[in-house]
Tab-separated table of C-alpha atoms in Angstrom:
chain	number	residue	atom	x	y	z
H	1	MET	CA	1.433	-10.859	23.358
H	2	SER	CA	4.514	-10.696	24.077
H	3	GLU	CA	7.919	-11.843	22.718
H	4	ALA	CA	6.455	-13.651	19.479
H	5	GLU	CA	4.510	-10.613	18.681
H	6	SER	CA	7.388	-8.263	19.271
H	7	VAL	CA	9.701	-10.372	17.090
H	8	GLU	CA	6.983	-10.563	14.260
H	9	LEU	CA	6.612	-6.790	14.686
H	10	ARG	CA	10.397	-6.381	14.018
H	11	GLU	CA	10.131	-8.478	11.260
H	12	PHE	CA	7.423	-6.504	9.723
H	13	ARG	CA	9.141	-3.115	10.257
H	14	ASP	CA	12.062	-4.471	8.443
H	15	ILE	CA	10.076	-5.557	5.628
H	16	VAL	CA	8.279	-2.019	5.584
H	17	ASP	CA	11.911	-0.260	6.114
H	18	ALA	CA	13.324	-2.286	2.907
H	19	CYS	CA	10.093	-1.221	1.085
H	20	ILE	CA	9.435	2.601	2.205
H	21	ASP	CA	11.297	5.518	1.792
H	22	ILE	CA	10.033	8.693	3.556
H	23	VAL	CA	11.422	11.335	1.761
H	24	VAL	CA	12.482	14.152	3.732
H	25	LEU	CA	14.038	17.799	2.673
H	26	VAL	CA	16.480	19.077	5.268
H	27	GLN	CA	17.848	22.621	5.286
H	28	GLY	CA	20.270	23.633	7.940
H	29	ARG	CA	23.784	24.677	8.462
H	30	THR	CA	26.859	22.206	8.792
H	31	VAL	CA	29.259	22.241	11.567
H	32	HIS	CA	31.474	24.474	9.306
H	33	ALA	CA	28.997	26.990	9.525
H	34	ARG	CA	27.936	26.770	5.767
H	35	ASP	CA	24.323	26.615	4.639
H	36	PHE	CA	22.765	23.362	3.302
H	37	TRP	CA	20.030	21.646	1.650
H	38	ALA	CA	19.518	17.894	1.289
H	39	TYR	CA	16.695	15.285	0.297
H	40	VAL	CA	17.213	12.253	2.106
H	41	ALA	CA	15.406	8.762	1.934
H	42	ILE	CA	14.800	7.518	5.723
H	43	PRO	CA	13.500	4.095	6.780
H	44	PRO	CA	10.122	4.556	8.385
H	45	GLY	CA	11.507	2.836	11.511
H	46	ARG	CA	14.213	5.490	11.581
H	47	TYR	CA	12.442	8.581	11.137
H	48	GLY	CA	11.171	8.958	14.749
H	49	ASP	CA	15.269	8.672	15.788
H	50	PHE	CA	15.964	11.232	13.134
H	51	LYS	CA	13.844	13.550	14.421
H	52	ALA	CA	15.209	13.191	17.818
H	53	ALA	CA	18.644	13.412	16.551
H	54	GLU	CA	17.759	16.548	14.834
H	55	ALA	CA	15.897	18.411	17.619
H	56	SER	CA	18.901	17.433	20.144
H	57	GLY	CA	21.668	19.248	17.738
H	58	GLN	CA	24.464	18.199	15.931
H	59	TYR	CA	24.221	14.927	14.205
H	60	ARG	CA	25.680	13.582	10.668
H	61	LEU	CA	22.828	13.525	8.357
H	62	ASN	CA	24.457	10.455	6.549
H	63	ASP	CA	23.919	8.263	9.477
H	64	TRP	CA	20.139	8.442	9.132
H	65	GLY	CA	19.434	7.689	5.395
H	66	ARG	CA	20.466	7.789	1.884
H	67	ILE	CA	20.954	11.057	0.773
H	68	LEU	CA	19.687	11.519	-2.685
H	69	ARG	CA	20.993	15.322	-3.503
H	70	HIS	CA	22.029	17.782	-1.609
H	71	GLY	CA	24.073	21.098	-2.152
H	72	ALA	CA	25.153	24.446	-0.651
H	73	GLY	CA	22.425	27.212	0.123
H	74	ARG	CA	19.440	27.417	1.879
H	75	ARG	CA	17.059	26.071	-0.898
H	76	PRO	CA	17.125	23.557	-3.574
H	77	PRO	CA	17.207	25.053	-6.916
H	78	ALA	CA	14.041	24.530	-9.295
H	79	GLN	CA	15.692	21.598	-11.395
H	80	VAL	CA	16.470	19.502	-8.116
H	81	HIS	CA	12.904	20.307	-7.024
H	82	GLU	CA	11.504	19.139	-10.233
H	83	GLU	CA	13.692	15.927	-10.103
H	84	MET	CA	12.676	15.105	-6.711
H	85	ALA	CA	9.147	15.506	-7.606
H	86	ARG	CA	9.190	13.384	-10.754
H	87	ILE	CA	11.097	10.622	-9.432
H	88	TYR	CA	10.031	10.219	-5.746
H	89	GLY	CA	6.697	12.209	-5.974
H	90	ALA	CA	8.140	14.873	-3.765
H	91	ASN	CA	5.735	17.633	-2.554
H	92	SER	CA	6.950	20.639	-0.821
H	93	ALA	CA	3.236	20.909	0.613
H	94	PHE	CA	2.936	17.318	1.749
H	95	GLU	CA	2.654	17.523	5.241
H	96	GLU	CA	0.381	20.490	5.187
H	97	ASP	CA	-1.935	18.465	2.422
H	98	LEU	CA	-2.023	15.520	5.024
H	99	ASP	CA	-2.805	17.476	7.636
H	100	ALA	CA	-5.615	18.975	5.524
H	101	ILE	CA	-6.858	15.399	4.860
H	102	LEU	CA	-7.033	14.638	8.745
H	103	ALA	CA	-8.834	18.148	9.404
H	104	ASP	CA	-11.204	17.153	6.532
V	1	MET	CA	24.763	32.582	-0.641
V	2	SER	CA	26.711	30.610	-2.513
V	3	ALA	CA	25.966	29.344	-5.292
V	4	PRO	CA	24.145	25.405	-5.086
V	5	VAL	CA	26.740	22.556	-5.585
V	6	LEU	CA	24.904	19.852	-6.615
V	7	VAL	CA	26.375	16.365	-5.874
V	8	ARG	CA	25.132	13.174	-7.296
V	9	HIS	CA	24.896	10.755	-4.065
V	10	ASP	CA	27.250	8.080	-3.857
V	11	ALA	CA	27.317	5.506	-1.059
V	12	GLN	CA	30.867	6.577	-0.415
V	13	GLY	CA	30.686	9.846	-1.334
V	14	THR	CA	33.274	11.812	0.858
V	15	ALA	CA	32.067	15.058	-0.257
V	16	ALA	CA	28.638	14.240	1.232
V	17	GLU	CA	30.035	13.584	4.593
V	18	ALA	CA	31.934	16.693	4.391
V	19	VAL	CA	29.142	18.754	3.724
V	20	LEU	CA	26.069	16.677	5.951
V	21	ASP	CA	27.837	17.212	9.373
V	22	VAL	CA	24.875	18.958	10.786
V	23	ARG	CA	24.670	21.395	13.323
V	24	GLU	CA	21.567	22.510	13.298
V	25	SER	CA	18.421	22.250	10.597
V	26	LYS	CA	15.003	21.773	9.802
V	27	SER	CA	13.133	19.275	7.915
V	28	ARG	CA	10.067	18.438	6.075
V	29	ILE	CA	8.332	15.370	4.796
V	30	CYS	CA	8.034	15.395	1.096
V	31	ALA	CA	6.925	12.043	-0.062
V	32	ILE	CA	6.942	8.680	0.925
V	33	HIS	CA	8.410	6.460	-1.622
V	34	GLY	CA	8.343	2.809	-2.520
V	35	ALA	CA	5.935	0.589	-0.806
V	36	VAL	CA	3.266	-1.320	-2.392
V	37	ALA	CA	5.129	-2.127	-6.020
V	38	ASP	CA	8.068	-3.337	-4.360
V	39	PHE	CA	6.166	-5.455	-1.774
V	40	VAL	CA	3.919	-6.941	-4.281
V	41	ARG	CA	6.610	-7.743	-6.872
V	42	LYS	CA	8.259	-9.873	-4.221
V	43	GLY	CA	5.523	-12.119	-4.294
V	44	LEU	CA	5.234	-12.478	-8.130
V	45	PRO	CA	7.759	-15.237	-8.805
V	46	SER	CA	6.037	-17.562	-6.786
V	47	LEU	CA	2.762	-16.517	-8.220
V	48	GLY	CA	4.001	-17.281	-11.411
V	49	ARG	CA	4.945	-20.878	-10.952
V	50	SER	CA	1.528	-21.499	-9.207
V	51	PHE	CA	-0.245	-19.631	-12.060
V	52	ALA	CA	1.642	-22.077	-14.439
V	53	GLN	CA	1.014	-24.715	-12.484
V	54	MET	CA	-2.702	-24.508	-12.688
V	55	GLY	CA	-2.971	-23.955	-16.006
V	56	ARG	CA	-6.357	-22.124	-16.074
V	57	SER	CA	-6.673	-19.319	-18.777
V	58	THR	CA	-8.524	-17.046	-16.677
V	59	VAL	CA	-5.725	-17.595	-13.611
V	60	SER	CA	-3.036	-17.278	-16.223
V	61	GLY	CA	-4.840	-14.377	-17.870
V	62	ALA	CA	-4.984	-12.515	-14.532
V	63	ALA	CA	-1.435	-13.348	-13.721
V	64	PHE	CA	-0.222	-11.890	-17.218
V	65	ALA	CA	-2.423	-8.680	-16.404
V	66	VAL	CA	-0.851	-8.527	-13.137
V	67	THR	CA	2.608	-9.131	-13.894
V	68	HIS	CA	2.214	-6.742	-17.190
V	69	SER	CA	0.232	-4.121	-15.402
V	70	PRO	CA	1.721	-0.734	-15.074
V	71	VAL	CA	2.827	-1.083	-11.731
V	72	HIS	CA	6.615	-0.838	-12.203
V	73	SER	CA	6.748	2.064	-9.756
V	74	TYR	CA	4.775	3.284	-6.806
V	75	GLN	CA	4.123	6.369	-8.441
V	76	ALA	CA	2.832	4.620	-11.677
V	77	LEU	CA	0.654	2.264	-9.279
V	78	VAL	CA	-0.815	5.300	-7.579
V	79	THR	CA	-1.890	6.495	-11.085
V	80	TRP	CA	-2.854	3.214	-12.181
V	81	VAL	CA	-5.074	2.799	-9.154
V	82	LYS	CA	-6.501	6.476	-9.362
V	83	ALA	CA	-7.387	5.788	-13.076
V	84	ASP	CA	-9.060	2.642	-13.021
V	85	PRO	CA	-9.418	1.584	-9.208
V	86	MET	CA	-11.957	-0.899	-9.918
V	87	ARG	CA	-9.987	-3.001	-12.424
V	88	ALA	CA	-6.906	-2.551	-10.113
V	89	PHE	CA	-8.896	-3.676	-7.187
V	90	GLY	CA	-10.233	-6.862	-9.218
V	91	TYR	CA	-6.826	-7.669	-10.599
V	92	ALA	CA	-5.303	-7.654	-6.760
V	93	GLY	CA	-8.413	-9.449	-5.279
V	94	LEU	CA	-7.991	-12.020	-7.886
V	95	ALA	CA	-4.428	-12.486	-7.269
V	96	SER	CA	-4.830	-12.813	-3.280
V	97	ASP	CA	-7.190	-15.806	-4.053
V	98	VAL	CA	-5.005	-17.314	-6.367
V	99	ALA	CA	-2.194	-16.801	-4.016
V	100	LEU	CA	-4.249	-18.243	-1.075
V	101	MET	CA	-5.286	-21.481	-3.175
V	102	ALA	CA	-1.761	-22.058	-3.757
V	103	ALA	CA	-0.593	-21.466	-0.676
V	104	GLY	CA	-3.042	-24.069	0.743
V	105	GLY	CA	-2.116	-26.683	-2.016
V	106	ILE	CA	1.428	-26.294	-1.038
V	107	SER	CA	1.022	-26.352	2.629
V	108	SER	CA	-1.633	-29.228	2.490
V	109	ASP	CA	-4.112	-27.089	4.435
V	110	PRO	CA	-7.171	-27.754	2.671
V	111	MET	CA	-8.961	-24.650	4.541
V	112	VAL	CA	-6.568	-22.243	2.994
V	113	ALA	CA	-7.084	-23.733	-0.561
V	114	LEU	CA	-10.969	-23.575	0.165
V	115	SER	CA	-10.688	-20.069	1.347
V	116	GLY	CA	-8.992	-19.219	-2.088
V	117	LEU	CA	-11.164	-21.606	-4.282
V	118	SER	CA	-14.402	-20.098	-2.866
V	119	GLY	CA	-12.915	-16.545	-3.698
V	120	MET	CA	-12.027	-17.674	-6.975
V	121	ALA	CA	-15.314	-19.393	-7.780
V	122	LEU	CA	-17.030	-16.386	-6.534
V	123	GLU	CA	-15.140	-14.105	-9.234
V	124	THR	CA	-15.903	-16.575	-11.929
V	125	LEU	CA	-19.680	-16.632	-11.356
V	126	LEU	CA	-19.719	-12.948	-11.079
V	127	SER	CA	-17.691	-12.687	-14.453
V	128	VAL	CA	-19.929	-15.210	-16.101
V	129	TYR	CA	-23.357	-14.346	-14.749
V	130	GLY	CA	-23.064	-10.973	-13.675
V	131	GLU	CA	-25.248	-9.058	-11.738
V	132	ARG	CA	-27.523	-11.942	-11.191
V	133	MET	CA	-25.006	-13.597	-8.844
V	134	ALA	CA	-25.015	-10.569	-6.456
V	135	PRO	CA	-27.502	-11.972	-4.205
V	136	VAL	CA	-25.226	-15.116	-3.246
V	137	ALA	CA	-22.074	-13.292	-3.284
V	138	ASN	CA	-22.277	-12.467	0.555
V	139	ALA	CA	-22.806	-16.251	1.087
V	140	MET	CA	-20.209	-17.157	-0.985
V	141	MET	CA	-17.849	-14.736	0.861
V	142	VAL	CA	-18.813	-15.740	4.153
V	143	VAL	CA	-17.801	-19.441	3.214
V	144	GLN	CA	-14.612	-17.997	2.052
V	145	GLY	CA	-14.129	-16.197	5.580
V	146	VAL	CA	-15.228	-18.790	7.740
V	147	SER	CA	-12.881	-21.237	5.958
V	148	MET	CA	-10.019	-19.254	6.297
V	149	ALA	CA	-10.589	-18.629	10.030
V	150	LEU	CA	-11.237	-22.372	10.492
V	151	ALA	CA	-7.856	-22.571	8.614
V	152	GLY	CA	-6.253	-20.287	11.178
V	153	ALA	CA	-8.031	-22.105	14.120
V	154	GLY	CA	-6.578	-25.330	12.712
V	155	ALA	CA	-2.931	-24.224	12.338
V	156	THR	CA	-0.304	-25.887	13.791
V	157	SER	CA	1.676	-22.804	14.441
V	158	PRO	CA	0.174	-21.598	17.493
V	159	GLN	CA	1.157	-17.804	16.394
V	160	MET	CA	-0.508	-17.990	13.628
V	161	ARG	CA	-3.931	-19.639	15.128
V	162	SER	CA	-3.664	-16.578	17.757
V	163	VAL	CA	-4.403	-14.135	14.964
V	164	GLY	CA	-3.132	-14.445	11.706
V	165	GLU	CA	-5.875	-16.280	9.366
V	166	ILE	CA	-8.513	-16.249	11.925
V	167	VAL	CA	-8.401	-12.349	11.964
V	168	ASP	CA	-8.427	-12.169	8.280
V	169	GLY	CA	-11.102	-14.707	7.968
V	170	LEU	CA	-13.643	-13.278	10.441
V	171	ALA	CA	-12.855	-10.219	8.816
V	172	ILE	CA	-13.913	-11.252	5.186
V	173	ALA	CA	-17.182	-13.188	6.505
V	174	GLY	CA	-17.901	-9.877	8.710
V	175	GLY	CA	-17.515	-7.656	5.773
V	176	ALA	CA	-19.285	-10.073	3.314
V	177	VAL	CA	-22.095	-9.840	5.661
V	178	LEU	CA	-22.194	-6.122	5.586
V	179	LEU	CA	-21.923	-5.688	2.224
V	180	GLY	CA	-25.513	-5.406	0.847
V	181	LYS	CA	-26.583	-6.863	-2.672
V	182	ASP	CA	-26.477	-3.085	-3.948
V	183	ASP	CA	-22.762	-3.153	-2.704
V	184	TRP	CA	-21.678	-6.071	-4.719
V	185	LYS	CA	-23.267	-4.408	-7.992
V	186	ARG	CA	-21.512	-1.238	-6.958
V	187	LEU	CA	-18.087	-2.863	-6.560
V	188	TYR	CA	-18.442	-5.195	-9.421
V	189	PHE	CA	-20.091	-3.256	-12.338
V	190	LYS	CA	-19.547	0.717	-11.194
V	191	ARG	CA	-16.713	2.184	-13.230
V	192	PRO	CA	-15.063	5.486	-12.741
V	193	LYS	CA	-16.348	8.379	-15.096
V	194	SER	CA	-13.727	9.050	-17.847
V	195	GLY	CA	-11.598	12.086	-17.640
V	196	GLY	CA	-10.329	11.873	-13.929
V	197	GLY	CA	-13.130	11.342	-11.487
V	198	SER	CA	-14.932	14.167	-9.535
V	199	GLU	CA	-14.051	17.153	-8.214
V	200	LYS	CA	-13.320	15.537	-4.830
V	201	SER	CA	-10.629	13.327	-6.261
V	202	THR	CA	-9.084	16.040	-8.451
V	203	LYS	CA	-8.264	17.841	-4.630
V	204	VAL	CA	-6.288	14.714	-3.587
V	205	SER	CA	-2.843	14.602	-4.737
V	206	PRO	CA	-1.689	11.135	-5.472
V	207	ILE	CA	1.060	11.616	-2.716
V	208	ILE	CA	-1.748	11.570	-0.251
V	209	ASP	CA	-2.685	8.439	-1.522
V	210	VAL	CA	0.736	6.975	-1.246
V	211	ALA	CA	0.345	8.373	2.700
V	212	SER	CA	-2.861	6.366	3.108
V	213	SER	CA	-1.310	3.315	1.542
V	214	THR	CA	1.098	3.030	4.345
V	215	SER	CA	-1.472	3.026	7.315
V	216	HIS	CA	-1.934	-0.539	6.668
V	217	ALA	CA	1.953	-0.842	8.143
V	218	VAL	CA	1.714	2.269	10.634
V	219	ALA	CA	-1.201	0.323	12.244
V	220	VAL	CA	1.167	-2.187	13.722
V	221	ASN	CA	4.240	0.002	13.860
V	222	ALA	CA	4.144	2.123	17.080
V	223	ASP	CA	7.581	3.603	16.722
V	224	MET	CA	7.260	6.140	13.798
V	225	GLY	CA	6.710	9.319	15.403
V	226	ASP	CA	4.779	12.157	14.285
V	227	LEU	CA	4.284	10.560	10.585
V	228	GLY	CA	3.078	7.349	12.158
V	229	ARG	CA	0.568	9.291	14.639
V	230	LYS	CA	-0.702	10.935	11.887
V	231	LEU	CA	-1.332	7.939	9.432
V	232	GLN	CA	-2.744	6.248	12.650
V	233	ALA	CA	-5.053	9.210	12.696
V	234	PHE	CA	-5.855	8.863	9.351
V	235	SER	CA	-6.552	5.291	9.432
V	236	LYS	CA	-8.719	5.524	12.386
V	237	LYS	CA	-10.875	8.542	10.826
V	238	PHE	CA	-11.368	6.408	7.555
V	239	SER	CA	-13.264	3.721	9.566
V	240	GLY	CA	-13.959	6.051	12.526
V	241	GLY	CA	-17.362	6.589	13.971
V	242	ILE	CA	-18.040	2.898	12.450
V	243	LEU	CA	-21.646	4.341	11.581
V	244	THR	CA	-21.960	2.591	8.640
V	245	SER	CA	-21.447	-0.693	7.097
V	246	LYS	CA	-19.528	0.897	4.644
V	247	ASN	CA	-16.860	2.223	6.959
V	248	LEU	CA	-17.097	-1.168	9.061
V	249	THR	CA	-16.431	-3.124	6.387
V	250	ALA	CA	-13.460	-1.175	5.174
V	251	ALA	CA	-12.273	-1.404	8.829
V	252	LEU	CA	-12.759	-5.014	8.849
V	253	PHE	CA	-10.773	-5.656	5.642
V	254	THR	CA	-7.933	-3.451	6.957
V	255	ALA	CA	-7.854	-5.683	9.954
V	256	GLY	CA	-7.811	-8.676	7.840
V	257	ASP	CA	-4.869	-7.455	5.634
V	258	ILE	CA	-2.856	-6.925	9.053
V	259	GLY	CA	-3.834	-10.296	10.230
V	260	LEU	CA	-2.996	-12.334	6.951
V	261	ALA	CA	0.537	-10.142	6.771
V	262	LYS	CA	1.107	-11.242	10.221
V	263	ALA	CA	0.257	-14.652	9.391
V	264	ALA	CA	2.418	-15.048	6.320
V	265	LEU	CA	5.490	-13.468	8.311
V	266	TRP	CA	4.843	-16.058	11.065
V	267	GLU	CA	4.665	-18.967	8.901
V	268	ARG	CA	7.356	-17.269	6.391
V	269	ASN	CA	4.908	-18.410	3.292
V	270	PRO	CA	5.718	-16.067	0.380
V	271	LEU	CA	2.408	-17.083	-1.188
V	272	LEU	CA	0.418	-16.077	2.013
V	273	MET	CA	2.770	-12.962	1.685
V	274	ALA	CA	1.670	-12.322	-1.728
V	275	ALA	CA	-1.975	-12.475	-0.828
V	276	ALA	CA	-1.582	-10.191	2.089
V	277	ALA	CA	0.204	-7.772	-0.553
V	278	PHE	CA	-2.590	-8.032	-3.188
V	279	SER	CA	-5.013	-8.123	-0.531
V	280	ILE	CA	-3.691	-4.583	0.954
V	281	LEU	CA	-3.766	-3.423	-2.699
V	282	SER	CA	-7.188	-4.347	-3.197
V	283	THR	CA	-8.050	-2.620	0.027
V	284	LEU	CA	-5.983	0.632	-1.197
V	285	CYS	CA	-8.276	0.542	-4.250
V	286	MET	CA	-11.612	0.465	-2.033
V	287	ARG	CA	-10.257	3.694	-0.717
V	288	VAL	CA	-9.318	5.400	-3.959
V	289	ASP	CA	-12.782	4.304	-5.151
V	290	LYS	CA	-14.584	6.981	-2.933
V	291	THR	CA	-14.659	9.362	-5.848
V	292	GLU	CA	-17.949	9.865	-7.429
V	293	THR	CA	-18.860	7.147	-9.994
V	294	HIS	CA	-21.543	5.685	-11.950
V	295	VAL	CA	-23.277	2.381	-11.917
V	296	GLN	CA	-23.137	0.767	-15.561
V	297	SER	CA	-25.725	-1.946	-16.476
V	298	ALA	CA	-24.131	-5.465	-16.279
V	299	ARG	CA	-22.754	-7.054	-19.539
V	300	PRO	CA	-22.268	-10.583	-18.628
V	301	SER	CA	-19.167	-12.186	-20.238
V	302	GLY	CA	-17.499	-15.406	-19.954
V	303	ASP	CA	-13.785	-14.067	-19.954
V	304	LEU	CA	-12.476	-12.483	-16.847
V	305	LEU	CA	-10.175	-10.348	-18.879
V	306	SER	CA	-12.771	-8.994	-21.408
V	307	GLY	CA	-13.543	-5.202	-21.356
V	308	GLU	CA	-10.398	-2.877	-22.370
V	309	ASP	CA	-9.801	0.115	-20.419
V	310	GLY	CA	-12.334	2.616	-20.425
V	311	GLU	CA	-14.900	-0.153	-21.563
V	312	ASP	CA	-18.005	-0.800	-19.483
V	313	GLY	CA	-18.164	-4.242	-18.018
V	314	PRO	CA	-17.454	-6.834	-15.486
V	315	VAL	CA	-14.499	-6.089	-13.786
V	316	PRO	CA	-12.110	-8.838	-13.444
V	317	GLY	CA	-11.612	-10.574	-10.133
V	318	ALA	CA	-13.626	-8.174	-7.894
V	319	GLY	CA	-15.389	-10.847	-5.958
V	320	ARG	CA	-13.030	-11.192	-2.897
V	321	ARG	CA	-13.676	-7.860	-2.069
């Protein structure tokens, strides 16, 4: 239906984006060839575009969400991992767990 | 490998920008954070004013319970819902009905008010008379659903008339028809086992519950990529098959939540928004309450808020759902 519905869906998405973050662990290399890791909070409405940007190659992580913690190296230290779990409920097996639920 | 450099993120942190111009990366979702608690909290100021105006002890008590519940973060909400899903379910359903009643009163829409009032009346009767009211619970729910559907049909806003409350009303009425006498007893009197529930429930981590809760939003948001598709699949799976009255009831309630949320947005009505938020929360509680539980005998009580956590007895406000 149309225009009214699409406007409503946009409003709904704005509310969802304001209320929900998808917390993502990003691991890779910077343009300066340095390994990095980062926990990023991405609004759900931008997650798809973020994945597309990531797949396409070079991008600026800051453009896609709020960087919660980051550092050099390939893996976050245990203390950061624990902190993310405590504050945001971060679970490194989140996607696997979700797949398991769907397959159950 | 160089030592990790921890940088607490600042919005204007130049160090973060220097590090995070990315050439290549892989990413994985670790959590979904935020959501219902924030959503609910947005509606509480309006609800609080309405509660104060009504001055009913049960309503004020329910308001107190909701606003003083341990829902200060989404993780806390999940923990609370998992620990006592029926009580959380009851508070959410009650709050949703109160919001509907207030929304109807403020907007001079008698059908919306009647919808909330019938839900409140049902909750009160169930609380006072307990199990004996189960046979009429369905009929009262149908009244609530039909009045809400009529409110939608009579709305001046064409958008609201097209979906909104009609969907929610029909969903409530349909769900009520499908809920049998025994289901009402289960909804109202069954309490979770102490100590964390069944083996099945312990396999599901809280973060998965968070994911399932967002399926409401995903259902009307087609552009969320892989996560959206996963959650849509989860939502379909939850109600999929539609072979049982329980599944169909849950599917109808989910449709109702979405319909009510749409109506609230179209009308820009914060009370309808709060009603939708609490309704979503109560549906979330229904989902969590898939754990093995046991049926307690009825203990009629005149106080909606009787029964401390862990005690057996009527669950406040469980009437609407």
